[in-house]
Coordinates of C-alpha atoms and ligand atoms in Angstrom, one line a residue:
M308 CA 21.2 13.2 -11.7
P309 CA 19.3 16.5 -11.2
D310 CA 18.4 17.5 -7.7
A311 CA 14.9 16.3 -6.7
A312 CA 13.8 19.8 -5.9
V313 CA 14.5 21.2 -9.4
P314 CA 12.3 20.1 -12.3
E315 CA 14.7 19.1 -15.1
H316 CA 12.2 19.6 -18.0
P317 CA 11.9 23.0 -19.5
A318 CA 9.1 25.3 -18.2
S319 CA 6.1 24.7 -20.5
E320 CA 4.7 27.4 -22.6
S321 CA 2.4 28.8 -20.0
T322 CA 4.0 28.5 -16.6
A323 CA 4.0 32.2 -16.6
S324 CA 0.3 32.1 -16.1
A325 CA -0.8 31.1 -12.6
T326 CA -2.9 28.2 -13.7
A327 CA -1.6 24.6 -13.5
I328 CA -4.8 22.8 -14.4
A329 CA -7.8 24.2 -16.3
V330 CA -10.8 22.0 -16.9
E331 CA -13.6 23.3 -19.1
G332 CA -17.1 21.8 -19.6
L333 CA -15.9 18.4 -18.8
K334 CA -18.3 15.5 -19.2
V335 CA -17.6 11.8 -18.6
H336 CA -20.6 9.6 -19.4
F337 CA -20.6 5.8 -19.4
R338 CA -23.0 3.7 -21.4
T339 CA -24.3 0.8 -19.3
F340 CA -27.1 -1.7 -19.8
A341 CA -29.2 0.5 -17.4
G342 CA -28.6 3.7 -19.5
R343 CA -26.1 6.5 -19.5
V344 CA -24.2 7.2 -16.3
R345 CA -23.3 10.9 -16.0
A346 CA -20.3 10.4 -13.7
V347 CA -19.0 13.9 -14.5
D348 CA -21.5 16.2 -16.0
G349 CA -20.2 19.6 -16.9
V350 CA -17.4 20.5 -14.6
D351 CA -15.1 23.5 -14.8
L352 CA -12.0 23.5 -12.5
N353 CA -9.1 25.9 -12.1
V354 CA -6.1 24.8 -10.1
K355 CA -3.4 27.4 -9.4
I356 CA 0.3 26.6 -9.7
G357 CA 1.6 25.6 -6.3
A358 CA -1.9 24.9 -4.9
F359 CA -2.9 22.0 -2.7
H360 CA -6.4 21.5 -4.1
G361 CA -8.9 19.2 -2.5
I362 CA -11.8 17.6 -4.4
V363 CA -14.4 16.3 -1.9
G364 CA -17.8 14.8 -1.9
E365 CA -19.6 11.5 -1.2
S366 CA -18.9 8.3 -2.9
G367 CA -20.3 8.4 -6.5
C368 CA -20.1 12.2 -6.8
G369 CA -17.6 11.9 -9.7
K370 CA -14.4 13.1 -8.0
T371 CA -12.3 10.1 -8.8
T372 CA -13.6 10.0 -12.5
L373 CA -12.7 13.7 -12.7
A374 CA -9.1 13.1 -11.4
R375 CA -8.6 10.1 -13.7
T376 CA -9.8 12.1 -16.7
I377 CA -7.5 15.0 -15.8
V378 CA -4.5 12.6 -16.2
G379 CA -5.9 10.8 -19.2
L380 CA -6.7 7.5 -17.5
Q381 CA -10.3 8.1 -18.6
S382 CA -11.5 9.6 -21.8
P383 CA -13.9 12.6 -21.6
T384 CA -17.2 12.6 -23.4
A385 CA -16.9 16.3 -23.9
G386 CA -14.8 19.2 -22.6
Q387 CA -11.1 20.0 -22.4
V388 CA -8.3 19.6 -19.9
R389 CA -5.3 21.9 -20.1
I390 CA -2.2 21.3 -17.9
L391 CA 0.4 24.0 -17.6
G392 CA -1.2 25.7 -20.6
R393 CA -1.0 22.6 -22.8
D394 CA -3.9 20.6 -24.1
R395 CA -3.6 17.4 -22.1
A396 CA -4.9 15.0 -24.8
K397 CA -2.5 16.4 -27.5
W398 CA 0.4 16.5 -25.1
Q399 CA -0.1 12.9 -24.1
S400 CA -0.5 11.7 -27.7
Q401 CA 2.4 13.7 -29.0
D402 CA 4.9 13.2 -26.2
R403 CA 3.8 10.7 -23.6
M404 CA 7.3 10.7 -21.9
S405 CA 7.4 14.4 -21.3
F406 CA 3.8 14.3 -20.0
A407 CA 4.8 11.5 -17.6
R408 CA 7.8 13.5 -16.3
T409 CA 5.5 16.4 -15.6
V410 CA 2.3 14.9 -14.3
Q411 CA 2.1 11.9 -12.0
F412 CA -0.9 10.0 -10.5
I413 CA -1.0 8.4 -7.1
F414 CA -3.5 5.6 -6.7
Q415 CA -5.8 4.8 -3.9
D416 CA -4.4 1.3 -3.4
P417 CA -0.5 1.5 -3.7
L418 CA -0.3 -2.3 -3.6
G419 CA -2.5 -2.6 -6.7
S420 CA -0.4 -0.1 -8.6
M421 CA 2.9 -2.0 -8.0
S422 CA 4.1 -5.4 -9.2
R423 CA 3.9 -7.8 -6.3
R424 CA 7.1 -9.6 -7.5
Q425 CA 9.3 -6.5 -7.7
S426 CA 11.3 -5.3 -4.7
V427 CA 11.0 -1.7 -3.6
Q428 CA 14.4 -1.1 -5.3
Q429 CA 13.0 -2.4 -8.6
T430 CA 9.7 -0.5 -8.2
M431 CA 11.5 2.8 -7.6
E432 CA 14.1 2.2 -10.3
E433 CA 11.6 1.4 -13.0
P434 CA 10.6 5.0 -14.0
L435 CA 14.2 6.1 -13.9
R436 CA 15.2 3.3 -16.2
I437 CA 12.3 3.8 -18.6
H438 CA 13.2 7.5 -18.9
G439 CA 16.9 6.8 -19.3
K440 CA 17.9 8.6 -16.1
G441 CA 21.5 7.9 -15.2
D442 CA 23.5 4.7 -14.9
A443 CA 22.9 2.0 -12.2
R444 CA 25.0 3.9 -9.6
E445 CA 23.3 7.2 -10.2
R446 CA 19.9 5.6 -10.0
R447 CA 20.8 4.0 -6.7
R448 CA 21.9 7.4 -5.4
K449 CA 18.7 9.0 -6.6
I450 CA 16.5 6.2 -5.0
K451 CA 18.2 6.9 -1.7
E452 CA 17.5 10.6 -2.0
L453 CA 13.9 9.7 -2.7
L454 CA 13.7 7.5 0.3
D455 CA 15.1 10.3 2.4
L456 CA 12.4 12.6 1.0
V457 CA 9.6 10.3 2.1
A458 CA 11.3 9.3 5.4
L459 CA 11.8 5.6 4.6
P460 CA 14.9 3.7 5.6
V461 CA 17.1 2.1 3.0
S462 CA 16.4 -1.3 4.6
V463 CA 13.0 -1.3 2.7
L464 CA 14.8 -1.6 -0.7
D465 CA 15.0 -5.3 -0.7
R466 CA 11.5 -5.9 0.5
L467 CA 8.4 -6.8 -1.5
P468 CA 5.5 -4.3 -1.4
R469 CA 3.2 -6.8 0.4
S470 CA 5.6 -7.1 3.3
L471 CA 5.4 -3.3 4.0
S472 CA 2.8 -1.6 6.2
G473 CA 0.1 0.4 4.4
G474 CA 1.8 3.7 5.3
Q475 CA 5.2 2.5 4.0
R476 CA 3.6 1.3 0.8
Q477 CA 2.0 4.7 0.2
R478 CA 5.4 6.4 0.9
V479 CA 7.0 4.1 -1.7
S480 CA 4.3 5.0 -4.2
I481 CA 4.9 8.7 -3.5
A482 CA 8.6 8.4 -3.8
R483 CA 8.2 6.6 -7.1
A484 CA 5.9 9.3 -8.3
L485 CA 8.5 11.9 -7.5
A486 CA 11.4 10.1 -9.2
L487 CA 11.0 12.1 -12.4
N488 CA 10.7 15.5 -10.7
P489 CA 7.0 16.1 -11.7
E490 CA 5.4 19.5 -11.3
V491 CA 1.9 18.2 -10.8
L492 CA 0.7 15.3 -8.6
I493 CA -2.9 14.0 -8.8
C494 CA -3.8 11.8 -5.8
D495 CA -6.9 9.6 -5.8
E496 CA -7.9 9.0 -2.2
P497 CA -4.3 8.3 -1.2
L498 CA -5.4 8.0 2.5
S499 CA -8.5 5.8 2.3
A500 CA -6.6 2.5 2.6
L501 CA -4.6 3.6 5.6
D502 CA -5.3 3.4 9.4
V503 CA -6.5 6.6 10.9
S504 CA -3.3 6.9 12.9
V505 CA -1.2 6.8 9.7
R506 CA -3.3 9.2 7.7
A507 CA -2.1 12.3 9.5
Q508 CA 1.6 11.3 8.9
I509 CA 0.9 10.9 5.1
V510 CA -1.0 14.2 5.0
N511 CA 1.9 15.9 6.7
L512 CA 4.2 14.3 4.2
F513 CA 2.2 15.6 1.3
A514 CA 2.1 19.1 2.9
R515 CA 5.9 19.1 3.4
L516 CA 6.6 17.8 -0.1
Q517 CA 4.3 20.3 -1.7
A518 CA 6.1 23.2 0.0
Q519 CA 9.6 21.7 -0.4
L520 CA 9.2 20.9 -4.1
N521 CA 6.8 23.6 -5.1
L522 CA 4.4 21.0 -6.4
T523 CA 0.8 21.5 -7.5
I524 CA -1.2 18.8 -5.9
I525 CA -4.8 17.7 -6.4
I526 CA -6.0 15.4 -3.7
V527 CA -9.3 13.5 -4.0
A528 CA -10.7 12.8 -0.5
H529 CA -13.8 12.1 1.4
D530 CA -12.3 13.0 4.7
L531 CA -13.0 16.7 5.1
A532 CA -10.9 17.0 8.3
I533 CA -7.8 16.2 6.3
V534 CA -8.7 18.5 3.5
R535 CA -9.3 21.3 6.0
E536 CA -5.9 20.6 7.5
V537 CA -3.7 20.9 4.4
C538 CA -5.5 22.2 1.3
S539 CA -5.3 25.8 0.1
A540 CA -8.4 25.4 -2.2
V541 CA -11.3 23.1 -2.3
T542 CA -14.0 21.9 -4.8
V543 CA -17.1 20.2 -3.4
M544 CA -18.8 17.9 -5.9
Y545 CA -22.3 16.5 -5.8
L546 CA -23.7 14.1 -8.4
G547 CA -21.2 14.9 -11.2
R548 CA -21.3 18.7 -10.7
V549 CA -19.4 21.3 -8.7
A550 CA -21.6 22.4 -5.7
E551 CA -19.1 24.8 -4.2
E552 CA -15.5 26.0 -4.6
G553 CA -13.1 28.4 -3.2
A554 CA -10.1 29.0 -0.9
A555 CA -10.2 26.3 1.7
R556 CA -10.0 28.3 4.9
P557 CA -12.9 30.8 4.2
L558 CA -15.0 28.1 2.6
F559 CA -14.6 25.8 5.6
A560 CA -15.3 28.7 7.9
D561 CA -18.5 29.9 6.1
P562 CA -19.8 27.3 3.6
A563 CA -22.6 28.7 1.4
H564 CA -24.0 25.6 -0.1
P565 CA -26.4 23.5 2.0
Y566 CA -24.5 20.3 0.9
S567 CA -21.2 21.7 2.0
Q568 CA -22.8 22.8 5.3
A569 CA -24.1 19.3 5.9
L570 CA -20.7 17.7 5.1
L571 CA -18.8 20.1 7.3
S572 CA -21.3 19.7 10.1
A573 CA -20.1 16.1 10.4
V574 CA -16.5 17.1 10.9
P575 CA -15.4 17.3 14.5
S576 CA -13.5 20.5 15.4
P577 CA -10.2 20.3 17.4
D578 CA -11.4 23.5 19.2
P579 CA -13.5 22.4 22.2
R580 CA -15.6 25.6 22.2
I581 CA -16.5 25.2 18.5
E582 CA -17.0 21.4 19.0
E583 CA -19.5 22.1 21.8
A584 CA -21.5 24.5 19.7
R585 CA -21.4 22.2 16.6
S586 CA -24.8 21.2 15.4
R587 CA -25.0 18.3 13.0
V588 CA -27.1 18.5 9.8
L589 CA -28.1 15.0 8.8
L590 CA -28.8 14.4 5.2
E591 CA -31.6 12.0 4.5
G592 CA -31.2 9.2 1.9
D593 CA -28.5 8.5 -0.6
P594 CA -27.6 10.7 -3.6
P595 CA -29.9 10.0 -6.6
S596 CA -28.6 7.8 -9.3
P597 CA -26.3 9.5 -11.9
L598 CA -28.3 7.6 -14.4
D599 CA -31.2 9.8 -13.8
P600 CA -30.3 13.0 -12.0
P601 CA -33.2 15.1 -10.7
A602 CA -34.5 18.1 -12.6
G603 CA -33.5 21.5 -11.3
C604 CA -30.9 21.4 -8.5
R605 CA -29.4 18.0 -8.2
F606 CA -29.3 18.3 -4.4
S607 CA -33.1 19.2 -4.2
T608 CA -34.2 15.7 -3.2
R609 CA -32.1 15.9 0.0
C610 CA -31.7 19.6 0.6
P611 CA -33.3 20.6 3.9
V612 CA -34.1 24.1 2.7
A613 CA -35.2 23.5 -0.9
V614 CA -37.8 25.8 -2.4
C615 CA -40.1 25.4 -5.4
E616 CA -37.7 26.8 -7.9
C617 CA -35.0 24.3 -6.9
R618 CA -37.0 21.5 -8.4
S619 CA -37.3 23.1 -11.8
I620 CA -34.3 25.5 -12.3
E621 CA -30.8 24.3 -12.2
P622 CA -28.6 26.7 -10.2
T623 CA -25.4 27.9 -11.7
L624 CA -22.2 28.8 -9.8
R625 CA -22.4 32.3 -8.4
S626 CA -20.1 34.3 -6.2
V627 CA -20.7 34.0 -2.5
R628 CA -19.4 35.9 0.5
H629 CA -16.4 33.6 1.3
G630 CA -15.0 34.7 -2.0
G631 CA -15.6 31.5 -3.9
R632 CA -18.7 30.2 -5.8
A633 CA -21.6 28.0 -5.0
A634 CA -24.4 26.5 -7.1
C635 CA -27.4 27.3 -5.0
H636 CA -30.4 29.6 -5.6
L637 CA -30.3 30.7 -2.0
A638 CA -26.5 31.2 -1.7
D639 CA -26.4 34.9 -1.9
E640 CA -25.8 37.6 0.6
S641 CA -29.5 38.5 1.2
R642 CA -30.7 34.9 1.9
H643 CA -27.7 33.6 3.7
P644 CA -27.3 31.8 6.1
I645 CA -29.5 29.1 4.8
L646 CA -29.3 26.6 7.7
Ligands
SF4_2116 FE1 -31.0 23.5 -1.8 FE2 -32.3 24.8 -3.7 FE3 -29.8 25.5 -3.0 FE4 -30.3 23.3 -4.4 S1 -30.6 25.4 -5.1 S2 -28.9 23.5 -2.6 S3 -32.2 22.6 -3.5 S4 -31.6 25.6 -1.7

């Protein structure tokens, strides 16, 4: 069995480039009785190899649909996804096994993604068996290595998933995702089903694994405090579009988009001086329906600093002073800060 830290599949054609995931012009629309839901509506995303990339935004902003489309759990209406330089759709249709060895998805609800009748041992052994990895003894050894990696005792092996705590279940799902030595992990709200006290432990586990195994991780989250803690890059989504993106630390220190500013103003700071000076920006109302997004800037119906042009001209992503980009007419040097 190969060491868990060393991917056993050959480097793909483009690992020399620094891009792990490139999403271009992605649209995911759903037809419903009420009309066309534009869940993702023209998103470009670039995730560097070895990045820990957070995708954040309110519920319904399209972040989960984007993550699911990246791994092929959802079909795009338009646009393209490339992973490690390869067209994701072609890769999956031509060599599903190789794709599964390279890219793994972690679900929000670990219990829902496991068979309730299978023990942890069976759950973890399944991908190894399907991919023909080792004999029974080698697989047992590998499973123990994986348990070690996620800090679980071997005593969990005989247990059923429902008898584990939420944190233990998520550790099992992470261990299973790592069984085939993937290069890319896409995690859909992996912390939302967990108690607050356990979230920090799982976040720290992701951070350790990312560094130890040199993984590229995308994490979809609504908890900005967590993203601020561990992510190297962040994409803020609003109503199916990217509102702002950039390296996490500078963006969190100096957000350019009013929506990001409002989201971040709700995050308590561990620094008592910053916390004391923190002023909260309250957004009024809910996001508009993705069935009928507003004309111009999609945030214009809730933006506290909207001007006339915001209601007729849609802003494109432009460079801002934290080094990333924001889709806001006012997010340039001369008119910043907005709030
Ligand atoms: Fe607000 Fe206008 Fe910027 Fe949109 S473009 S975020 S409405 S200021």
